[in-house]
Coordinates of C-alpha atoms in Angstrom, one line a residue:
Chain A
M10 CA -5.8 -41.5 -17.7
A11 CA -5.8 -41.9 -13.9
N12 CA -2.1 -41.4 -14.1
I13 CA -2.6 -37.9 -15.6
V14 CA -5.1 -37.0 -12.9
Q15 CA -2.6 -38.2 -10.3
V16 CA 0.1 -36.0 -11.8
L17 CA -2.3 -33.0 -11.8
V18 CA -3.2 -33.6 -8.1
D19 CA 0.5 -33.7 -7.3
A20 CA 1.0 -30.5 -9.3
I21 CA -1.8 -28.6 -7.7
A22 CA -0.7 -29.7 -4.2
L23 CA 2.9 -28.5 -4.8
G24 CA 1.6 -25.4 -6.5
S25 CA -0.6 -24.6 -3.4
L26 CA 2.5 -24.7 -1.2
Y27 CA 4.4 -22.3 -3.5
A28 CA 1.3 -20.1 -3.7
L29 CA 1.3 -19.8 0.1
V30 CA 5.0 -18.8 0.1
G31 CA 4.4 -16.5 -2.9
L32 CA 1.6 -14.7 -1.0
A33 CA 3.8 -14.2 2.1
I34 CA 6.6 -12.7 0.0
G35 CA 4.2 -10.7 -2.1
L36 CA 2.3 -9.2 0.9
V37 CA 5.5 -7.9 2.5
F38 CA 6.9 -6.7 -0.8
G39 CA 3.6 -4.8 -1.4
V40 CA 3.8 -2.6 1.7
M41 CA 7.6 -2.4 2.1
R42 CA 9.3 -3.1 -1.3
L43 CA 11.3 -5.7 0.6
V44 CA 11.9 -9.2 -0.9
N45 CA 12.2 -11.0 2.4
F46 CA 14.4 -14.0 1.9
A47 CA 14.3 -14.5 5.7
Q48 CA 10.9 -16.0 4.9
A49 CA 12.9 -19.3 4.3
D50 CA 14.1 -19.3 7.9
Y51 CA 10.6 -18.5 9.3
I52 CA 9.6 -21.8 7.7
T53 CA 12.6 -23.6 8.9
I54 CA 12.3 -22.4 12.5
G55 CA 8.6 -23.1 12.6
A56 CA 9.4 -26.7 11.7
Y57 CA 12.2 -27.0 14.2
A58 CA 9.9 -25.7 16.9
L59 CA 8.2 -29.1 16.8
V60 CA 11.2 -30.9 18.4
V61 CA 13.4 -30.5 21.5
P62 CA 16.8 -29.1 20.7
T63 CA 19.2 -32.0 20.8
A64 CA 22.0 -33.5 18.7
S65 CA 20.0 -36.6 18.0
V66 CA 18.7 -37.3 14.5
T67 CA 15.5 -38.6 16.0
P68 CA 14.8 -35.9 18.5
P69 CA 11.9 -36.1 21.1
L70 CA 8.9 -33.9 20.2
L71 CA 8.4 -30.5 21.8
L72 CA 5.5 -28.6 20.2
G73 CA 4.9 -31.8 18.1
A74 CA 4.0 -33.7 21.3
L75 CA 1.0 -31.4 22.0
P76 CA -2.6 -32.1 20.9
T77 CA -3.0 -31.2 17.2
A78 CA -4.8 -27.9 17.7
V79 CA -2.4 -26.6 20.3
M80 CA 0.6 -27.8 18.2
I81 CA -0.7 -25.9 15.1
G82 CA -1.4 -22.8 17.2
G83 CA 2.0 -23.1 18.8
V84 CA 3.9 -23.3 15.5
L85 CA 2.0 -20.5 14.0
L86 CA 2.6 -18.4 17.1
V87 CA 6.4 -19.0 17.0
V88 CA 6.6 -18.0 13.4
V89 CA 4.4 -14.9 13.7
V90 CA 6.4 -13.7 16.7
L91 CA 9.6 -14.4 14.8
A92 CA 8.4 -12.4 11.8
L93 CA 7.3 -9.5 13.9
L94 CA 10.6 -9.6 15.7
T95 CA 12.7 -9.4 12.5
E96 CA 10.4 -6.6 11.3
R97 CA 10.9 -4.6 14.4
V98 CA 14.7 -5.2 14.9
A99 CA 16.0 -5.5 11.3
F100 CA 13.6 -3.9 8.9
R101 CA 11.7 -1.1 10.6
P102 CA 14.9 1.0 11.1
L103 CA 15.6 0.6 7.4
R104 CA 12.2 1.5 6.2
N105 CA 13.3 4.6 4.2
S106 CA 16.3 2.9 2.7
N107 CA 16.3 1.8 -0.9
P108 CA 15.1 -1.7 -1.9
S109 CA 18.6 -3.1 -2.4
T110 CA 19.6 -2.2 1.2
L111 CA 16.5 -4.0 2.4
L112 CA 17.2 -7.0 0.2
I113 CA 20.8 -7.3 1.6
S114 CA 19.6 -7.0 5.1
S115 CA 17.1 -9.8 4.5
F116 CA 20.0 -12.0 3.5
A117 CA 21.8 -11.0 6.7
V118 CA 18.7 -11.9 8.8
S119 CA 18.3 -15.1 6.9
Y120 CA 22.0 -16.1 7.4
F121 CA 21.8 -15.1 11.1
L122 CA 18.7 -17.2 11.7
Q123 CA 20.1 -20.2 9.8
N124 CA 23.2 -20.2 12.0
L125 CA 21.1 -19.7 15.1
V126 CA 19.2 -22.9 14.2
M127 CA 22.5 -24.7 13.6
L128 CA 23.7 -23.6 17.0
I129 CA 20.6 -24.8 18.8
H130 CA 19.7 -27.9 16.9
T131 CA 23.1 -28.8 15.2
G132 CA 23.3 -28.9 11.4
R133 CA 22.3 -32.6 10.8
P134 CA 19.0 -33.4 9.2
K135 CA 16.5 -34.9 11.6
S136 CA 13.4 -37.0 11.2
V137 CA 10.2 -36.1 12.8
G138 CA 6.9 -38.0 12.7
I139 CA 3.9 -35.8 13.0
G140 CA 0.6 -36.4 11.2
Q141 CA 1.7 -39.7 9.9
S142 CA -1.9 -40.9 9.4
L143 CA -2.1 -38.2 6.7
A144 CA 0.4 -40.1 4.6
N145 CA -2.3 -42.7 3.9
A146 CA -3.9 -42.3 0.6
V147 CA -7.6 -41.5 0.2
E148 CA -9.3 -42.9 -2.9
I149 CA -11.4 -40.4 -4.8
G150 CA -13.0 -41.5 -8.1
G151 CA -10.4 -44.1 -8.8
V152 CA -7.5 -41.8 -8.0
R153 CA -5.4 -42.4 -4.9
V154 CA -4.6 -39.1 -3.3
P155 CA -2.3 -38.9 -0.2
G156 CA -4.1 -37.2 2.6
V157 CA -1.4 -34.7 3.1
Q158 CA -2.0 -33.4 -0.5
L159 CA -5.6 -33.0 0.2
L160 CA -4.7 -31.1 3.4
T161 CA -2.3 -28.9 1.5
M162 CA -4.9 -27.9 -1.0
G163 CA -7.6 -27.4 1.6
V164 CA -5.4 -25.3 3.8
T165 CA -4.3 -23.2 0.8
A166 CA -7.9 -22.7 -0.4
G167 CA -8.9 -21.7 3.2
L168 CA -6.1 -19.3 3.7
L169 CA -6.6 -17.7 0.2
V170 CA -10.3 -17.1 1.0
A171 CA -9.5 -15.7 4.4
L172 CA -6.8 -13.4 2.9
V173 CA -9.1 -12.1 0.2
L174 CA -11.8 -11.4 2.7
F175 CA -9.4 -9.7 5.0
L176 CA -8.1 -7.5 2.2
K177 CA -11.5 -6.6 0.8
K178 CA -13.7 -6.3 3.8
T179 CA -11.7 -5.1 6.8
P180 CA -10.5 -1.6 7.5
L181 CA -6.8 -2.7 7.9
G182 CA -7.1 -4.9 4.8
I183 CA -8.3 -2.0 2.7
Q184 CA -5.6 0.3 4.1
M185 CA -3.0 -2.5 3.3
R186 CA -4.1 -2.6 -0.3
A187 CA -3.9 1.1 -0.5
A188 CA -0.4 1.1 1.1
A189 CA 0.7 -1.5 -1.4
E190 CA -0.3 0.7 -4.3
N191 CA 1.0 4.0 -3.0
F192 CA 2.4 4.0 0.5
Q193 CA 3.0 7.8 0.8
M194 CA -0.6 8.6 -0.4
A195 CA -2.1 6.1 1.9
R196 CA -0.2 7.7 4.8
L197 CA -1.6 11.1 3.8
L198 CA -5.0 9.5 4.1
G199 CA -4.5 8.3 7.6
M200 CA -3.1 4.8 7.0
P201 CA -1.2 3.7 10.2
A202 CA 2.2 2.7 8.6
N203 CA 3.7 0.8 11.5
R204 CA 0.6 -1.2 12.2
V205 CA 0.0 -2.1 8.6
I206 CA 3.6 -3.2 8.0
A207 CA 3.7 -5.2 11.2
L208 CA 0.4 -6.9 10.2
A209 CA 1.8 -7.8 6.8
F210 CA 4.8 -9.4 8.5
A211 CA 2.5 -11.2 10.9
I212 CA 0.4 -12.6 8.0
S213 CA 3.6 -13.7 6.3
G214 CA 4.5 -15.5 9.5
L215 CA 1.1 -17.1 9.6
L216 CA 1.5 -18.3 6.0
G217 CA 5.1 -19.4 6.8
G218 CA 4.0 -21.4 9.8
A219 CA 1.3 -23.2 7.7
V220 CA 4.1 -24.1 5.2
S221 CA 6.3 -25.3 8.1
L222 CA 3.6 -27.8 9.2
L223 CA 2.7 -28.9 5.7
L224 CA 6.3 -29.5 4.6
T225 CA 7.1 -31.4 7.8
I226 CA 4.1 -33.6 7.4
Q227 CA 5.0 -34.2 3.8
T228 CA 8.7 -35.0 4.1
G229 CA 8.9 -36.1 7.8
T230 CA 12.4 -34.5 7.9
L231 CA 13.9 -31.3 9.3
D232 CA 16.7 -29.6 7.5
L233 CA 18.4 -26.3 7.9
R234 CA 17.6 -25.4 4.3
M235 CA 14.2 -26.8 4.2
G236 CA 12.7 -23.3 3.7
L237 CA 15.0 -22.3 1.0
M238 CA 13.6 -23.9 -2.1
P239 CA 10.0 -23.1 -1.3
V240 CA 11.0 -19.5 -0.9
V241 CA 13.0 -19.4 -4.1
Y242 CA 10.0 -20.8 -5.8
G243 CA 7.7 -18.5 -4.0
F244 CA 9.9 -15.6 -5.1
F245 CA 9.7 -16.7 -8.7
A246 CA 5.9 -17.0 -8.2
T247 CA 5.7 -13.3 -7.2
V248 CA 8.1 -12.3 -10.0
I249 CA 6.2 -14.0 -12.8
G250 CA 2.9 -13.1 -11.3
G251 CA 3.8 -9.5 -11.2
M252 CA 5.6 -8.0 -8.2
G253 CA 3.1 -6.4 -5.9
S254 CA 0.1 -8.3 -7.3
L255 CA -1.3 -10.9 -4.8
P256 CA -3.5 -12.7 -7.3
G257 CA -0.4 -12.8 -9.4
A258 CA 1.7 -14.3 -6.6
A259 CA -0.9 -17.1 -6.1
L260 CA -1.2 -17.7 -9.8
G261 CA 2.6 -17.7 -10.2
G262 CA 2.9 -20.2 -7.3
F263 CA 0.5 -22.6 -9.0
L264 CA 2.3 -22.2 -12.3
V265 CA 5.8 -23.0 -10.9
G266 CA 4.4 -25.9 -8.9
V267 CA 2.7 -27.4 -11.9
A268 CA 5.8 -26.8 -14.1
S269 CA 8.0 -28.5 -11.5
V270 CA 5.8 -31.6 -11.2
L271 CA 5.3 -31.9 -14.9
L272 CA 9.0 -31.7 -15.6
Q273 CA 9.7 -34.2 -12.8
T274 CA 7.2 -36.6 -14.3
Y275 CA 7.8 -36.3 -18.0
L276 CA 11.5 -35.5 -18.4
P277 CA 13.6 -38.5 -19.3
A278 CA 15.1 -40.1 -16.2
D279 CA 18.6 -38.8 -17.0
L280 CA 17.4 -35.2 -17.1
R281 CA 15.3 -35.2 -14.0
P282 CA 18.0 -33.9 -11.7
F283 CA 17.8 -30.8 -13.8
R284 CA 14.2 -30.2 -13.1
D285 CA 14.8 -27.0 -11.2
A286 CA 16.9 -25.7 -14.1
G287 CA 13.9 -26.3 -16.3
V288 CA 11.6 -24.3 -14.1
F289 CA 14.1 -21.5 -13.9
T290 CA 14.3 -21.5 -17.7
L291 CA 10.6 -21.2 -17.8
V292 CA 10.7 -18.2 -15.5
I293 CA 13.3 -16.5 -17.7
L294 CA 11.1 -17.1 -20.8
I295 CA 8.0 -15.7 -19.1
L296 CA 9.9 -12.6 -18.1
L297 CA 11.3 -12.2 -21.6
V298 CA 7.8 -12.1 -22.9
R299 CA 6.2 -10.2 -20.0
P300 CA 8.9 -8.3 -18.1
Q301 CA 6.3 -6.9 -15.7
G302 CA 4.8 -10.2 -14.8
L303 CA 1.5 -11.8 -15.7
I304 CA -0.5 -9.3 -13.8
V305 CA 0.7 -5.7 -14.0
T306 CA 0.2 -3.5 -11.0
S307 CA 1.0 0.1 -10.3
A308 CA 3.7 -1.2 -8.0
A309 CA 5.6 -2.5 -11.0
K310 CA 5.7 1.1 -12.3
E311 CA 7.6 3.9 -10.8
R312 CA 6.6 4.5 -7.2
V313 CA 5.4 8.1 -6.7
Chain B
M13 CA -24.4 12.2 7.2
S14 CA -23.4 13.9 10.4
R15 CA -22.8 17.6 9.8
P16 CA -19.1 18.3 10.1
S17 CA -19.8 21.7 11.4
K18 CA -21.2 20.2 14.6
R19 CA -18.2 17.9 15.0
S20 CA -16.3 18.5 18.2
G21 CA -12.6 19.3 17.7
S22 CA -13.1 21.0 14.4
K23 CA -10.3 23.4 13.8
E24 CA -10.9 27.1 13.1
R25 CA -7.6 28.2 11.4
L26 CA -4.6 26.8 9.7
E27 CA -1.7 29.1 9.6
A28 CA 1.8 29.1 8.1
R29 CA 4.2 31.3 10.0
G30 CA 7.4 32.4 8.4
V31 CA 7.6 29.2 6.4
A32 CA 10.8 28.7 4.4
V33 CA 11.8 25.7 2.4
A34 CA 15.2 25.2 0.7
F35 CA 16.1 22.3 -1.6
G36 CA 19.9 22.4 -1.5
G37 CA 20.7 25.9 -2.5
I38 CA 17.4 26.7 -4.0
R39 CA 14.9 28.5 -1.9
A40 CA 11.4 27.4 -2.8
L41 CA 9.8 29.4 -0.1
S42 CA 11.2 32.1 2.1
G43 CA 9.3 33.5 5.1
V44 CA 5.7 33.0 3.9
D45 CA 2.8 33.8 6.2
L46 CA -0.5 32.5 5.3
E47 CA -3.8 31.9 7.1
L48 CA -6.7 29.8 6.0
R49 CA -10.0 30.0 8.0
R50 CA -12.7 27.4 8.2
G51 CA -15.6 28.3 6.0
E52 CA -13.7 30.2 3.3
V53 CA -12.2 29.5 0.0
L54 CA -8.7 31.0 -0.3
G55 CA -7.1 31.1 -3.7
L56 CA -3.3 30.6 -3.9
I57 CA -1.9 31.9 -7.2
G58 CA 1.4 32.8 -8.7
P59 CA 3.6 32.1 -11.7
N60 CA 5.1 28.7 -12.3
G61 CA 7.8 28.0 -9.7
A62 CA 6.4 30.5 -7.3
G63 CA 6.2 27.9 -4.6
K64 CA 2.4 27.1 -4.5
T65 CA 2.7 23.3 -4.5
T66 CA 5.6 23.5 -2.0
M67 CA 3.3 25.5 0.3
V68 CA 0.6 22.9 0.0
N69 CA 3.2 20.1 0.6
V70 CA 4.3 21.9 3.8
L71 CA 0.7 22.5 5.0
S72 CA -0.2 18.9 4.5
G73 CA 2.9 17.4 6.2
F74 CA 4.2 16.0 2.9
Q75 CA 7.3 18.2 3.3
R76 CA 8.9 19.6 6.4
P77 CA 9.6 23.3 6.4
T78 CA 13.3 24.2 6.7
S79 CA 12.2 26.9 9.1
G80 CA 8.9 28.4 10.3
S81 CA 5.9 26.5 11.5
I82 CA 2.4 25.3 10.6
R83 CA -0.2 25.8 13.3
L84 CA -3.7 24.4 13.6
D85 CA -5.6 26.6 16.0
G86 CA -2.3 27.8 17.4
I87 CA -0.8 24.4 17.9
D88 CA 2.4 23.6 15.9
V89 CA 1.8 20.5 13.7
S90 CA 4.8 20.8 11.4
R91 CA 6.7 18.0 13.1
L92 CA 3.8 15.5 13.1
T93 CA 3.7 12.5 10.8
A94 CA 1.6 12.6 7.6
R95 CA -1.0 10.3 9.3
K96 CA -1.3 12.5 12.4
I97 CA -1.8 15.6 10.2
A98 CA -4.5 13.8 8.2
Q99 CA -6.2 12.9 11.5
A100 CA -5.9 16.5 12.8
G101 CA -8.1 17.5 9.9
I102 CA -6.0 18.4 6.8
G103 CA -6.9 16.7 3.6
R104 CA -5.3 17.4 0.2
S105 CA -5.5 16.4 -3.5
F106 CA -2.5 16.4 -5.8
Q107 CA -1.9 17.8 -9.3
A108 CA -1.8 14.2 -10.5
A109 CA -4.8 12.3 -9.2
R110 CA -2.8 9.5 -7.5
L111 CA -5.7 7.2 -7.1
F112 CA -5.3 3.6 -5.9
R113 CA -5.9 2.3 -9.4
M114 CA -6.5 -1.4 -8.5
M115 CA -9.3 -0.4 -6.1
T116 CA -12.8 0.8 -6.7
V117 CA -13.9 4.4 -6.4
E118 CA -15.8 3.7 -3.2
Q119 CA -12.8 1.9 -1.7
N120 CA -10.5 4.9 -2.6
L121 CA -12.8 7.1 -0.6
S122 CA -13.1 4.6 2.2
V123 CA -9.4 4.4 2.7
A124 CA -9.6 8.1 3.7
A125 CA -12.7 7.7 5.7
I126 CA -11.2 4.7 7.6
G127 CA -8.0 6.8 8.1
S128 CA -10.1 9.4 9.8
G129 CA -11.3 6.8 12.3
L130 CA -14.5 5.3 10.9
S131 CA -15.5 1.7 10.8
R132 CA -15.7 -0.1 7.5
R133 CA -19.5 0.3 7.3
K134 CA -19.6 4.0 8.3
A135 CA -16.7 4.6 5.9
R136 CA -18.7 3.2 3.0
E137 CA -21.7 5.2 4.0
R138 CA -19.7 8.4 4.0
A139 CA -18.0 7.5 0.7
L140 CA -21.3 6.9 -1.0
D141 CA -22.8 10.0 0.4
I142 CA -19.9 12.2 -1.0
L143 CA -20.0 10.4 -4.4
D144 CA -23.8 10.9 -4.6
W145 CA -23.4 14.6 -3.9
M146 CA -20.7 14.9 -6.5
G147 CA -22.8 13.0 -9.1
L148 CA -20.4 10.1 -9.1
A149 CA -22.7 7.5 -7.5
R150 CA -22.9 5.4 -10.6
K151 CA -19.1 5.0 -10.6
A152 CA -18.9 3.8 -7.0
D153 CA -18.0 0.2 -7.8
H154 CA -15.9 1.0 -10.9
R155 CA -12.2 0.3 -10.6
C156 CA -10.2 3.5 -10.8
D157 CA -8.1 2.3 -13.7
S158 CA -11.2 2.4 -15.8
L159 CA -12.1 6.1 -15.1
S160 CA -12.0 9.0 -17.6
Y161 CA -9.5 11.7 -16.8
G162 CA -12.2 14.1 -15.6
D163 CA -13.7 11.5 -13.3
E164 CA -10.2 10.7 -11.9
R165 CA -9.7 14.3 -10.9
R166 CA -13.1 14.5 -9.3
V167 CA -12.6 11.2 -7.4
S168 CA -9.3 12.5 -6.1
I169 CA -11.1 15.6 -4.7
A170 CA -13.9 13.4 -3.3
R171 CA -11.2 11.2 -1.6
A172 CA -9.7 14.3 0.1
L173 CA -13.1 15.2 1.4
A174 CA -13.7 11.6 2.7
L175 CA -11.2 12.4 5.4
Q176 CA -13.7 14.9 6.6
P177 CA -11.1 17.5 6.8
S178 CA -11.4 20.9 8.6
F179 CA -9.1 22.1 5.8
A180 CA -9.1 20.8 2.2
L181 CA -6.1 21.7 0.1
L182 CA -6.7 21.3 -3.6
D183 CA -3.8 21.5 -6.0
E184 CA -5.0 22.5 -9.4
P185 CA -8.1 20.4 -9.4
A186 CA -9.3 21.8 -12.7
S187 CA -6.2 21.2 -14.7
G188 CA -6.9 19.5 -18.0
M189 CA -10.7 19.8 -17.6
N190 CA -12.9 21.1 -20.4
D191 CA -15.1 24.1 -19.9
A192 CA -18.2 22.2 -18.9
E193 CA -16.3 20.1 -16.4
C194 CA -14.7 23.3 -15.0
E195 CA -18.1 24.9 -14.5
A196 CA -19.3 21.8 -12.6
L197 CA -16.2 21.7 -10.5
M198 CA -16.5 25.4 -9.6
E199 CA -20.0 24.7 -8.2
V200 CA -18.6 21.8 -6.2
I201 CA -15.8 23.9 -4.7
A202 CA -18.0 26.9 -4.0
E203 CA -20.3 24.6 -2.0
L204 CA -17.6 22.9 0.0
P205 CA -17.5 25.3 3.0
A206 CA -21.2 25.1 3.6
R207 CA -21.5 21.4 2.9
F208 CA -18.5 20.1 4.8
G209 CA -17.8 23.1 7.1
C210 CA -14.2 23.2 6.0
G211 CA -11.8 25.8 4.7
V212 CA -10.5 25.3 1.2
L213 CA -7.1 26.3 -0.2
L214 CA -7.3 26.3 -3.9
I215 CA -4.3 26.4 -6.2
E216 CA -5.5 27.1 -9.7
H217 CA -4.2 28.6 -12.9
N218 CA -7.6 29.2 -14.4
M219 CA -8.4 32.7 -13.3
K220 CA -12.1 32.3 -14.1
V221 CA -12.2 29.5 -11.5
I222 CA -10.2 31.5 -8.9
M223 CA -12.1 34.7 -9.3
G224 CA -15.4 32.9 -9.3
V225 CA -15.1 30.9 -6.1
C226 CA -12.5 32.5 -3.8
Q227 CA -13.3 35.0 -1.1
R228 CA -9.7 35.8 -0.6
I229 CA -6.6 35.4 -2.8
H230 CA -3.0 35.0 -1.8
V231 CA -0.3 35.7 -4.4
L232 CA 3.1 34.0 -4.3
D233 CA 6.0 35.1 -6.4
G234 CA 9.5 33.7 -6.3
G235 CA 8.8 31.9 -3.0
Q236 CA 7.6 35.1 -1.3
S237 CA 4.2 36.6 -0.5
L238 CA 3.4 39.3 -3.0
A239 CA -0.1 40.3 -2.0
E240 CA -3.3 39.1 -0.3
G241 CA -6.8 40.4 -0.5
S242 CA -10.2 40.1 -2.2
P243 CA -10.4 39.0 -5.9
R244 CA -11.1 42.7 -6.8
D245 CA -8.1 44.0 -4.7
I246 CA -5.8 41.4 -6.4
Q247 CA -7.0 42.3 -9.9
M248 CA -6.3 45.9 -9.2
N249 CA -3.0 45.4 -7.4
P250 CA -0.2 46.8 -9.6
A251 CA 2.5 44.5 -8.2
V252 CA 0.4 41.4 -8.9
R253 CA -0.4 42.6 -12.4
R254 CA 3.2 43.2 -13.2
A255 CA 4.4 39.9 -11.8
Y256 CA 1.6 37.6 -12.9
L257 CA -1.4 38.8 -14.7
G258 CA 0.5 41.0 -17.1
E259 CA -0.1 44.7 -17.7
K260 CA -3.0 44.3 -20.1
A261 CA -4.9 41.8 -17.9
A262 CA -7.7 43.9 -16.8
D263 CA -10.5 41.4 -17.0
S264 CA -11.0 38.4 -14.7
T265 CA -11.7 35.9 -17.4
L266 CA -8.1 35.8 -18.5
A267 CA -6.8 32.2 -18.4
I268 CA -3.1 31.9 -17.8

């Protein structure tokens, strides 16, 4: 029994992480119809900002050496600035291009950033120890939960609530939702296009930075491709949730996270390496049954 | 609610001067002059394909004119962005309601009110005020994908008004409405200039609506101005009758 609860906790913690990435991708897709695969590199660069650029596999800490609050603020700032920079330089000039052009340029940005990190930090994986005390398990009702999982769930819940409040209560949040449904109409009603899009990128950077920190605490390693799988999963989350629907993106994130952990746990040992294939099959099956995703939005229909 | 007529910066006239629009080889408008004054309801009529919607698209910054200009109180606004034009005081509704369907009725109006520069709280106040006036107060917190067709159309007009425009451009607001809904809408439109201190440009196929609420009517045909004048003048105008109303159309109740 306790074992099942343990698995569920694992599943929800992983799902939380994917939900955060899914929201970041969904938010930018909402206002720009861009699936931003450079989100992976926002996460990677946020994590690498913790250490001093060296060839060493156990590099000295940079932002990671600062007091916790400053370190968190620093990483978030780095990723937000990076997200805004890519928006300004790479995506804003292409705003009126079709979605496939935007998609290809997000690959280009991603490839560029990945190689930039390789140039600065070299390509070898590194180990970094931050928040090691969080690796200790906390016992709750007979179940041992690693502190980092509690943190992941807590951070996700907090960010979800903050995001919902922002979108429902603030002027820019309301304009952002309107822009996600019908960008042209929102502009005719006075929505500031540049500001709203930049803000969507900034928030995607904030979410990306949170994922950087959580991933690094969880794994204790840095890798050039560390952001890739979360973003692939986050992308699936938005697709099965319904492109353009933020509740859908969060829900989809939890679903793929849970599916991944369940497969990891209950597949026969020989088949476990194919866990990802299992999740992808699940995504395909969901899309066969509900091609527009679990939550259908007007964004999924033709954009007027 | 603050009376818009007292608002500083309200614009007195919206003019199109020599506006031409060409889509490839097709001329949708050629050299049209049109003037809308604050405080009046101006009808814009003409057969299908006459260029009415294109005219509204140009006036609202949705479409750039190939040549000619749009002037607000003499200042050229035809190169401004859609947002700037909205903030300069031009609001419009579309033939299709184009509501934000995942949002509530109140939020739809608030998007416009916020776009005109209000805080969230003031925006909500203005939105509720307009909804109340249009008899839609009960629907304020309904999501727009749950509205009836008639309510959708009325909300889209309310949303254009929430911008607090000096000029409201309404593109076939009564299309698809039944007689009772039409009557109610006529009352609303007729009251707009007094209530909001704005000028109204009304595209409408229902001649009863047009003749009932407009002080002046502008007739387009084949992308050109055919005539302009009072409803009576237009009904009597032989060129208009030939082109649009049909020779036998002597009475104003004819719906086309």
